[in-house]
Tab-separated table of C-alpha atoms and ligand atoms in Angstrom:
chain	number	residue	atom	x	y	z
A	1	UNK	CA	88.825	-281.101	-21.048
A	2	UNK	CA	89.924	-284.605	-21.569
A	3	UNK	CA	88.031	-287.692	-20.580
A	4	UNK	CA	89.341	-288.951	-17.253
A	5	UNK	CA	89.052	-292.381	-15.673
A	6	UNK	CA	87.525	-292.537	-12.214
A	7	UNK	CA	87.462	-296.339	-11.764
A	8	UNK	CA	87.340	-299.281	-14.181
A	9	UNK	CA	84.741	-298.455	-16.859
A	10	UNK	CA	83.709	-295.238	-15.098
A	11	UNK	CA	84.767	-291.984	-16.761
A	12	UNK	CA	84.416	-288.286	-16.066
A	13	UNK	CA	83.189	-286.534	-19.244
A	14	UNK	CA	81.932	-283.141	-18.003
A	15	UNK	CA	83.178	-279.629	-18.706
A	16	UNK	CA	85.272	-277.132	-16.776
A	17	UNK	CA	84.014	-273.540	-16.823
A	18	UNK	CA	87.181	-271.566	-16.121
A	19	UNK	CA	85.619	-268.201	-16.997
A	20	UNK	CA	82.274	-268.246	-15.233
A	21	UNK	CA	82.180	-265.512	-12.627
A	22	UNK	CA	78.551	-265.538	-11.438
A	23	UNK	CA	75.879	-268.138	-10.747
A	24	UNK	CA	72.181	-267.255	-10.914
A	25	UNK	CA	73.431	-263.687	-11.509
A	26	UNK	CA	73.708	-263.571	-7.728
A	27	UNK	CA	76.569	-265.667	-6.425
A	28	UNK	CA	80.160	-264.790	-7.317
A	29	UNK	CA	82.300	-267.686	-8.534
A	30	UNK	CA	85.816	-266.439	-7.785
A	31	UNK	CA	87.362	-269.709	-8.974
A	32	UNK	CA	85.000	-270.719	-11.777
A	33	UNK	CA	83.195	-274.048	-11.626
A	34	UNK	CA	82.716	-277.376	-13.363
A	35	UNK	CA	79.684	-279.332	-14.556
A	36	UNK	CA	80.602	-282.944	-13.962
A	37	UNK	CA	79.082	-285.786	-15.916
A	38	UNK	CA	80.065	-289.441	-15.748
A	39	UNK	CA	79.834	-292.418	-18.083
A	40	UNK	CA	79.427	-295.916	-16.627
A	41	UNK	CA	79.983	-298.802	-19.014
A	42	UNK	CA	78.346	-302.052	-18.028
A	43	UNK	CA	78.714	-305.196	-20.116
A	44	UNK	CA	75.119	-304.751	-21.408
A	45	UNK	CA	74.198	-301.131	-20.938
A	46	UNK	CA	75.893	-297.759	-20.797
A	47	UNK	CA	74.670	-294.990	-18.504
A	48	UNK	CA	75.437	-291.293	-18.416
A	49	UNK	CA	75.078	-289.467	-15.106
A	50	UNK	CA	73.812	-285.902	-15.627
A	51	UNK	CA	74.984	-283.539	-18.378
A	52	UNK	CA	76.385	-279.991	-18.472
A	53	UNK	CA	75.389	-276.326	-18.762
A	54	UNK	CA	74.283	-275.852	-22.398
A	55	UNK	CA	76.972	-273.271	-23.193
A	56	UNK	CA	79.558	-276.024	-22.533
A	57	UNK	CA	77.825	-278.719	-24.545
A	58	UNK	CA	80.336	-278.748	-27.385
A	59	UNK	CA	83.180	-279.728	-25.075
A	60	UNK	CA	80.942	-282.276	-23.370
A	61	UNK	CA	79.734	-283.898	-26.589
A	62	UNK	CA	83.325	-284.072	-27.831
A	63	UNK	CA	84.223	-285.941	-24.642
A	64	UNK	CA	81.441	-288.429	-25.296
A	65	UNK	CA	82.631	-288.880	-28.865
A	66	UNK	CA	86.197	-289.405	-27.647
A	67	UNK	CA	85.022	-292.437	-25.677
A	68	UNK	CA	83.795	-294.031	-28.930
A	69	UNK	CA	80.551	-295.082	-27.319
A	70	UNK	CA	78.395	-297.185	-29.598
A	71	UNK	CA	75.351	-296.242	-27.586
A	72	UNK	CA	74.062	-294.619	-24.447
A	73	UNK	CA	71.112	-296.509	-22.997
A	74	UNK	CA	70.337	-294.388	-19.965
A	75	UNK	CA	70.764	-290.721	-19.116
A	76	UNK	CA	70.405	-290.514	-15.357
A	77	UNK	CA	69.069	-287.116	-14.313
A	78	UNK	CA	69.759	-286.515	-10.636
A	79	UNK	CA	68.558	-282.904	-10.719
A	80	UNK	CA	66.516	-280.857	-13.181
A	81	UNK	CA	68.420	-277.565	-12.868
A	82	UNK	CA	69.787	-276.677	-16.273
A	83	UNK	CA	73.489	-276.670	-15.355
A	84	UNK	CA	73.078	-280.475	-15.160
A	85	UNK	CA	70.086	-281.189	-17.358
A	86	UNK	CA	70.422	-278.527	-20.045
A	87	UNK	CA	72.347	-280.704	-22.513
A	88	UNK	CA	70.029	-283.743	-22.241
A	89	UNK	CA	68.256	-282.830	-25.532
A	90	UNK	CA	71.646	-282.756	-27.301
A	91	UNK	CA	72.576	-286.188	-25.943
A	92	UNK	CA	69.189	-287.508	-27.070
A	93	UNK	CA	69.879	-286.173	-30.566
A	94	UNK	CA	73.247	-287.934	-30.647
A	95	UNK	CA	71.955	-291.154	-29.045
A	96	UNK	CA	68.251	-291.296	-29.992
A	97	UNK	CA	67.694	-294.679	-28.341
A	98	UNK	CA	68.661	-293.344	-24.914
A	99	UNK	CA	66.042	-292.922	-22.180
A	100	UNK	CA	66.112	-290.345	-19.426
A	101	UNK	CA	65.978	-292.149	-16.083
A	102	UNK	CA	64.702	-290.135	-13.170
A	103	UNK	CA	62.014	-289.705	-10.505
A	104	UNK	CA	58.476	-288.456	-11.173
A	105	UNK	CA	59.082	-284.927	-9.919
A	106	UNK	CA	62.304	-284.473	-11.873
A	107	UNK	CA	60.528	-285.834	-14.949
A	108	UNK	CA	57.781	-283.212	-14.583
A	109	UNK	CA	60.412	-280.453	-14.297
A	110	UNK	CA	62.363	-281.704	-17.318
A	111	UNK	CA	59.181	-281.742	-19.392
A	112	UNK	CA	58.606	-278.093	-18.409
A	113	UNK	CA	62.176	-276.856	-18.795
A	114	UNK	CA	63.454	-278.867	-21.756
A	115	UNK	CA	60.179	-279.731	-23.513
A	116	UNK	CA	60.918	-283.454	-23.243
A	117	UNK	CA	58.052	-285.878	-23.815
A	118	UNK	CA	56.708	-288.761	-21.735
A	119	UNK	CA	58.193	-291.310	-24.105
A	120	UNK	CA	61.698	-289.951	-23.440
A	121	UNK	CA	61.610	-291.231	-19.844
A	122	UNK	CA	61.958	-294.247	-17.613
A	123	UNK	CA	60.546	-293.267	-14.224
A	124	UNK	CA	62.155	-294.853	-11.169
A	125	UNK	CA	61.248	-295.107	-7.488
A	126	UNK	CA	63.339	-294.490	-4.395
A	127	UNK	CA	65.674	-297.434	-3.770
A	128	UNK	CA	65.155	-298.949	-7.219
A	129	UNK	CA	68.128	-300.615	-8.905
A	130	UNK	CA	69.104	-300.541	-12.556
A	131	UNK	CA	71.513	-303.281	-13.756
A	132	UNK	CA	73.995	-302.406	-16.498
A	133	UNK	CA	75.816	-305.748	-16.578
A	134	UNK	CA	78.513	-306.063	-13.919
A	135	UNK	CA	77.586	-302.576	-12.691
A	136	UNK	CA	74.404	-301.731	-10.832
A	137	UNK	CA	72.933	-298.307	-10.181
A	138	UNK	CA	70.802	-297.674	-7.125
A	139	UNK	CA	68.703	-294.520	-6.910
A	140	UNK	CA	68.571	-292.794	-3.554
A	141	UNK	CA	66.086	-289.946	-3.313
A	142	UNK	CA	67.717	-287.044	-1.493
A	143	UNK	CA	65.096	-284.300	-1.790
A	144	UNK	CA	65.779	-280.638	-1.053
A	145	UNK	CA	69.476	-280.560	-1.787
A	146	UNK	CA	68.526	-278.008	-2.973
A	147	UNK	CA	65.385	-278.608	-5.039
A	148	UNK	CA	62.461	-280.919	-4.251
A	149	UNK	CA	63.360	-283.489	-6.926
A	150	UNK	CA	67.072	-283.947	-6.177
A	151	UNK	CA	68.371	-287.513	-5.942
A	152	UNK	CA	71.701	-289.317	-5.780
A	153	UNK	CA	72.802	-292.392	-7.720
A	154	UNK	CA	74.972	-295.044	-6.082
A	155	UNK	CA	77.131	-297.379	-8.137
A	156	UNK	CA	77.012	-300.479	-5.980
A	157	UNK	CA	80.088	-302.393	-7.231
A	158	UNK	CA	82.451	-299.379	-7.180
A	159	UNK	CA	80.852	-297.770	-4.089
A	160	UNK	CA	80.610	-294.392	-5.820
A	161	UNK	CA	77.933	-291.920	-4.798
A	162	UNK	CA	77.013	-289.565	-7.644
A	163	UNK	CA	75.465	-286.823	-5.541
A	164	UNK	CA	74.976	-283.994	-8.067
A	165	UNK	CA	74.850	-280.649	-6.173
A	166	UNK	CA	74.939	-282.396	-2.771
A	167	UNK	CA	78.531	-282.138	-1.400
A	168	UNK	CA	79.589	-280.105	-4.448
A	169	UNK	CA	81.920	-277.124	-4.654
A	170	UNK	CA	82.486	-274.413	-7.201
A	171	UNK	CA	86.033	-274.580	-8.542
A	172	UNK	CA	87.461	-274.979	-11.988
A	173	UNK	CA	90.305	-277.451	-11.625
A	174	UNK	CA	92.038	-279.867	-13.963
A	175	UNK	CA	92.350	-282.366	-11.094
A	176	UNK	CA	89.698	-285.073	-11.133
A	177	UNK	CA	90.185	-285.854	-7.433
A	178	UNK	CA	90.527	-283.600	-4.401
A	179	UNK	CA	94.162	-282.489	-4.108
A	180	UNK	CA	93.877	-279.952	-1.311
A	181	UNK	CA	91.493	-281.118	1.418
A	182	UNK	CA	91.469	-277.806	3.291
A	183	UNK	CA	90.697	-275.824	0.152
A	184	UNK	CA	87.886	-278.094	-0.985
A	185	UNK	CA	86.161	-277.826	2.390
A	186	UNK	CA	86.309	-274.009	2.171
A	187	UNK	CA	84.879	-274.191	-1.369
A	188	UNK	CA	82.209	-276.664	-0.292
A	189	UNK	CA	81.281	-274.513	2.708
A	190	UNK	CA	80.726	-271.540	0.431
A	191	UNK	CA	78.621	-273.734	-1.851
A	192	UNK	CA	76.608	-275.165	1.055
A	193	UNK	CA	76.094	-271.651	2.410
A	194	UNK	CA	74.779	-270.253	-0.833
A	195	UNK	CA	72.206	-272.894	-1.748
A	196	UNK	CA	71.940	-275.691	0.825
A	197	UNK	CA	71.786	-273.875	4.168
A	198	UNK	CA	68.019	-273.163	4.140
A	199	UNK	CA	67.371	-276.900	3.753
A	200	UNK	CA	69.539	-278.244	6.558
A	201	UNK	CA	66.681	-280.155	8.217
A	202	UNK	CA	66.092	-282.087	4.981
A	203	UNK	CA	69.830	-282.517	4.540
A	204	UNK	CA	70.032	-284.040	8.005
A	205	UNK	CA	67.474	-286.692	6.975
A	206	UNK	CA	69.332	-287.335	3.726
A	207	UNK	CA	72.623	-287.725	5.590
A	208	UNK	CA	70.993	-290.303	7.873
A	209	UNK	CA	69.715	-292.135	4.815
A	210	UNK	CA	73.245	-292.285	3.364
A	211	UNK	CA	74.703	-293.792	6.527
A	212	UNK	CA	73.753	-297.340	5.470
A	213	UNK	CA	75.960	-297.063	2.359
A	214	UNK	CA	79.619	-297.904	2.181
A	215	UNK	CA	80.972	-295.020	0.099
A	216	UNK	CA	84.480	-295.075	-1.374
A	217	UNK	CA	84.057	-291.999	-3.575
A	218	UNK	CA	81.668	-289.076	-3.661
A	219	UNK	CA	81.455	-287.773	-7.207
A	220	UNK	CA	79.460	-284.525	-7.165
A	221	UNK	CA	78.467	-282.570	-10.258
A	222	UNK	CA	80.503	-279.483	-9.301
A	223	UNK	CA	84.122	-279.556	-8.166
A	224	UNK	CA	86.520	-282.461	-7.617
A	225	UNK	CA	85.718	-286.058	-6.638
A	226	UNK	CA	86.285	-287.007	-2.986
A	227	UNK	CA	88.507	-290.063	-2.543
A	228	UNK	CA	88.182	-289.543	1.176
A	229	UNK	CA	84.435	-288.918	1.601
A	230	UNK	CA	84.810	-288.623	5.365
A	231	UNK	CA	86.109	-285.067	5.093
A	232	UNK	CA	82.997	-283.750	3.377
A	233	UNK	CA	80.568	-285.914	5.349
A	234	UNK	CA	82.086	-284.648	8.619
A	235	UNK	CA	81.993	-281.042	7.381
A	236	UNK	CA	78.318	-281.348	6.430
A	237	UNK	CA	77.519	-282.933	9.825
A	238	UNK	CA	78.997	-279.858	11.461
A	239	UNK	CA	77.242	-277.344	9.198
A	240	UNK	CA	73.801	-278.937	9.601
A	241	UNK	CA	74.140	-279.300	13.373
A	242	UNK	CA	72.762	-276.662	15.731
A	243	UNK	CA	76.301	-275.790	16.890
A	244	UNK	CA	77.546	-272.269	16.252
A	245	UNK	CA	80.895	-270.562	16.630
A	246	UNK	CA	81.521	-267.751	19.074
A	247	UNK	CA	81.446	-265.342	16.157
A	248	UNK	CA	79.589	-262.115	15.328
A	249	UNK	CA	79.008	-260.948	11.782
A	250	UNK	CA	78.428	-257.217	11.214
A	251	UNK	CA	77.264	-256.425	7.679
A	252	UNK	CA	77.322	-252.650	7.356
A	253	UNK	CA	77.213	-249.592	5.151
A	254	UNK	CA	78.494	-246.174	6.099
A	255	UNK	CA	77.798	-243.104	3.966
A	256	UNK	CA	79.528	-240.364	5.977
A	257	UNK	CA	81.537	-242.271	8.586
A	258	UNK	CA	79.109	-242.393	11.539
A	259	UNK	CA	78.027	-246.018	11.074
A	260	UNK	CA	81.644	-246.975	10.380
A	261	UNK	CA	82.692	-245.448	13.718
A	262	UNK	CA	79.915	-247.413	15.464
A	263	UNK	CA	81.025	-250.634	13.768
A	264	UNK	CA	84.694	-250.028	14.597
A	265	UNK	CA	83.809	-249.414	18.237
A	266	UNK	CA	81.684	-252.585	18.420
A	267	UNK	CA	84.408	-254.566	16.680
A	268	UNK	CA	86.933	-253.544	19.351
A	269	UNK	CA	84.468	-254.399	22.102
A	270	UNK	CA	83.929	-257.921	20.755
A	271	UNK	CA	87.680	-258.403	20.426
A	272	UNK	CA	88.019	-257.358	24.086
A	273	UNK	CA	85.390	-259.962	24.993
A	274	UNK	CA	87.329	-262.674	23.161
A	275	UNK	CA	84.610	-263.046	20.543
A	276	UNK	CA	85.508	-263.376	16.882
A	277	UNK	CA	84.022	-260.477	14.931
A	278	UNK	CA	83.711	-260.042	11.186
A	279	UNK	CA	82.683	-256.573	9.978
A	280	UNK	CA	81.781	-256.688	6.284
A	281	UNK	CA	81.500	-253.481	4.282
A	282	UNK	CA	78.604	-254.208	1.950
A	283	UNK	CA	79.716	-251.673	-0.645
A	284	UNK	CA	82.582	-254.027	-1.569
A	285	UNK	CA	81.343	-257.345	-0.174
A	286	UNK	CA	81.066	-260.720	-1.859
A	287	UNK	CA	77.642	-262.144	-0.918
A	288	UNK	CA	79.194	-265.610	-0.896
A	289	UNK	CA	81.425	-264.531	1.985
A	290	UNK	CA	78.420	-263.265	3.939
A	291	UNK	CA	76.613	-266.566	3.341
A	292	UNK	CA	79.682	-268.522	4.471
A	293	UNK	CA	79.981	-266.625	7.723
A	294	UNK	CA	76.278	-267.187	8.365
A	295	UNK	CA	76.813	-270.971	8.316
A	296	UNK	CA	78.172	-270.941	11.861
A	297	UNK	CA	78.038	-267.382	13.258
A	298	UNK	CA	76.361	-267.142	16.672
A	299	UNK	CA	75.338	-263.529	16.136
A	300	UNK	CA	74.551	-260.962	13.452
A	301	UNK	CA	74.298	-257.196	13.791
A	302	UNK	CA	73.017	-255.269	10.791
A	303	UNK	CA	74.508	-251.761	10.824
A	304	UNK	CA	72.947	-249.125	8.613
A	305	UNK	CA	72.698	-245.415	8.033
A	306	UNK	CA	69.294	-243.973	7.207
A	307	UNK	CA	68.797	-242.910	3.603
A	308	UNK	CA	65.553	-241.997	1.861
A	309	UNK	CA	63.857	-242.350	5.290
A	310	UNK	CA	64.789	-246.021	5.626
A	311	UNK	CA	67.701	-248.433	5.907
A	312	UNK	CA	70.359	-248.333	3.224
A	313	UNK	CA	69.233	-250.523	0.256
A	314	UNK	CA	72.413	-252.636	0.419
A	315	UNK	CA	71.670	-253.475	4.057
A	316	UNK	CA	68.039	-254.182	3.106
A	317	UNK	CA	69.098	-256.623	0.396
A	318	UNK	CA	71.567	-258.319	2.765
A	319	UNK	CA	68.858	-258.691	5.422
A	320	UNK	CA	66.591	-260.208	2.762
A	321	UNK	CA	69.337	-262.622	1.660
A	322	UNK	CA	70.239	-263.578	5.240
A	323	UNK	CA	66.584	-264.237	6.071
A	324	UNK	CA	66.191	-266.412	2.965
A	325	UNK	CA	69.233	-268.484	3.990
A	326	UNK	CA	67.644	-269.281	7.395
A	327	UNK	CA	70.976	-269.373	9.254
A	328	UNK	CA	71.199	-270.920	12.718
A	329	UNK	CA	72.326	-267.670	14.381
A	330	UNK	CA	71.262	-267.334	17.997
A	331	UNK	CA	71.428	-263.578	18.589
A	332	UNK	CA	70.568	-260.724	16.254
A	333	UNK	CA	70.306	-256.944	16.392
A	334	UNK	CA	70.444	-253.719	14.435
A	335	UNK	CA	72.439	-250.552	14.982
A	336	UNK	CA	71.602	-247.491	12.952
A	337	UNK	CA	72.744	-243.934	12.457
A	338	UNK	CA	70.306	-241.241	11.343
A	339	UNK	CA	70.352	-237.551	10.555
A	340	UNK	CA	66.740	-236.427	10.685
A	341	UNK	CA	64.469	-239.461	10.844
A	342	UNK	CA	63.217	-242.617	9.246
A	343	UNK	CA	62.155	-246.174	9.971
A	344	UNK	CA	65.258	-248.208	9.107
A	345	UNK	CA	65.462	-250.219	12.334
A	346	UNK	CA	61.839	-251.386	12.145
A	347	UNK	CA	62.277	-252.056	8.451
A	348	UNK	CA	65.223	-254.448	8.978
A	349	UNK	CA	63.637	-255.996	12.059
A	350	UNK	CA	60.538	-256.851	10.020
A	351	UNK	CA	62.614	-258.543	7.358
A	352	UNK	CA	63.961	-261.362	9.519
A	353	UNK	CA	61.024	-263.705	10.291
A	354	UNK	CA	62.996	-266.829	9.330
A	355	UNK	CA	65.864	-266.077	11.685
A	356	UNK	CA	64.816	-267.679	14.956
A	357	UNK	CA	67.268	-265.727	17.065
A	358	UNK	CA	67.002	-263.723	20.239
A	359	UNK	CA	66.776	-260.001	19.477
A	360	UNK	CA	68.973	-257.626	21.446
A	361	UNK	CA	67.259	-254.234	21.689
A	362	UNK	CA	68.430	-252.306	18.594
A	363	UNK	CA	70.361	-249.075	18.993
A	364	UNK	CA	69.627	-245.887	17.084
A	365	UNK	CA	72.210	-243.099	17.193
A	366	UNK	CA	71.769	-239.563	15.900
A	367	UNK	CA	74.689	-238.326	13.814
A	368	UNK	CA	78.279	-239.081	14.735
A	369	UNK	CA	78.478	-241.079	18.010
A	370	UNK	CA	79.177	-238.993	21.129
A	371	UNK	CA	80.228	-239.838	24.683
A	372	UNK	CA	76.706	-240.858	25.745
A	373	UNK	CA	76.364	-242.983	22.603
A	374	UNK	CA	79.593	-244.832	23.353
A	375	UNK	CA	78.170	-245.648	26.794
A	376	UNK	CA	75.094	-247.090	25.080
A	377	UNK	CA	77.370	-249.043	22.744
A	378	UNK	CA	79.280	-250.388	25.780
A	379	UNK	CA	76.030	-251.659	27.258
A	380	UNK	CA	74.801	-252.998	23.909
A	381	UNK	CA	78.007	-254.898	23.215
A	382	UNK	CA	78.094	-256.318	26.754
A	383	UNK	CA	74.510	-257.627	26.502
A	384	UNK	CA	75.214	-259.022	23.026
A	385	UNK	CA	78.499	-260.637	24.100
A	386	UNK	CA	76.947	-262.262	27.163
A	387	UNK	CA	74.235	-263.815	25.019
A	388	UNK	CA	76.804	-265.036	22.499
A	389	UNK	CA	78.810	-266.620	25.287
A	390	UNK	CA	75.697	-268.352	26.641
A	391	UNK	CA	74.346	-269.411	23.238
A	392	UNK	CA	77.539	-270.132	21.378
A	393	UNK	CA	79.359	-273.435	21.083
A	394	UNK	CA	81.190	-273.183	24.397
B	401	FEO	FE1	74.286	-277.285	-9.927
B	401	FEO	FE2	71.180	-276.951	-8.559
B	401	FEO	O1	72.444	-277.015	-9.899
C-alpha cells in the first residue's frame, strides 16, 4: 500500500488486509478490511493516529519510512483493541522519543495488552487540545463505540474527524475515499450491526456530542474516508433510532424437512400480509447477515427442530448472538418441530432477556405439519403480522 495524501500534510499510512476472512474468529469479512493510520505533520510536531494489526506492521512501517519522517512526537491511540494499537511498540522502537497520547482508561488497557510503561504516555482529558504547529488536535471522548475507552480525534484546521472504529466499515479497497456511497453504507451497516448495535444508547450520546463540530471528512480506522460525512451520520441516526422496518427475520434449521415446511408456510403468510420476510438457513448462514437484518427488523421468529432433547445448537448459538446484540426488535417468537419430546422452546425463550420485545405465544408442532397445524400457523402468523403492523415503522 502506498502512502496517500488526505489533505495538506495529512497522509494515510495504514495497511490493507485483502486476505482476512474472519474477525474475532466470529465475524466473516467477505471483502477483507483495512487498518487505517494517519500521519499529521505540523510545523513543530508530527502525530500518528492509531497503528495497524501486528501482522501488517511491515507494510505499515515501510509506509512511515517512505514519508521520510525525521521524528514522530505523538502516537494518538483512539482505541486499545490490537487491530489499531498492536503496532505501537514497533513505532516506539523506530521513534523512541514518541509518546503515546490517550485517555486514562485506554492507557490502562495498553499497559495490560502491550506491556507499555507509564513513562511511554501522555494522558489527556476529554476536550483537551494538542497543538502541532499550524495543526491542532482535539480529543473527543466517545466511549462505548465499542469499548469503554474509545475516543475520536478532531483535526481542527482541516475539519477531519479521526473516529477509529466509529463509522468504520470492513472492506479492502485501494481507494482512499468513498467511491460508491451505497456500497459503503451497506458495509458500514454490517459493521455497526456486528459490534456497535448493543451500544446504541451510548452512540446516541456520542452523536449528539459530535453535532457541535463542523466535519468535512470522517476518517475511520477501517474502510474508506468519507468526503461526504452526511451519508454515514444520517445512516447512524437511523440505525440508533427506535424505528424499525416492517420486516420479519426467521433464523431456522431443519433436519428432516418439517421445520423447513413450517418456515416456508410462514414466509408465504408474511408475503401475503405485505410484510418483508427473511428466512435464513443457519446451516449455511453468514452471522454478519443475521446481525445486519437485526439492525432494523421489527420481528424475529426462531425456528428449530428438537435434537438431543433441546433446540438445535445452531439455533441456540444464534439466539445467544441475537440476545448479545440487543436489537430493537418489537415482536419475537419461537416455532419448533419435535418428534418425541424436549424443552427447546423454553430453552430459546430463556435465552433472550436482552430483547425487550413482545412475545407471541410460541408454537410447537409434532412431526411434519398437518391440516390442524396449518390452521395454528395461520393464527400465529396473523397475530404476529398484526403486531408487526402496529409496532413497525408505519
Ligand atoms: Fe477495529 Fe475495536 O477494533
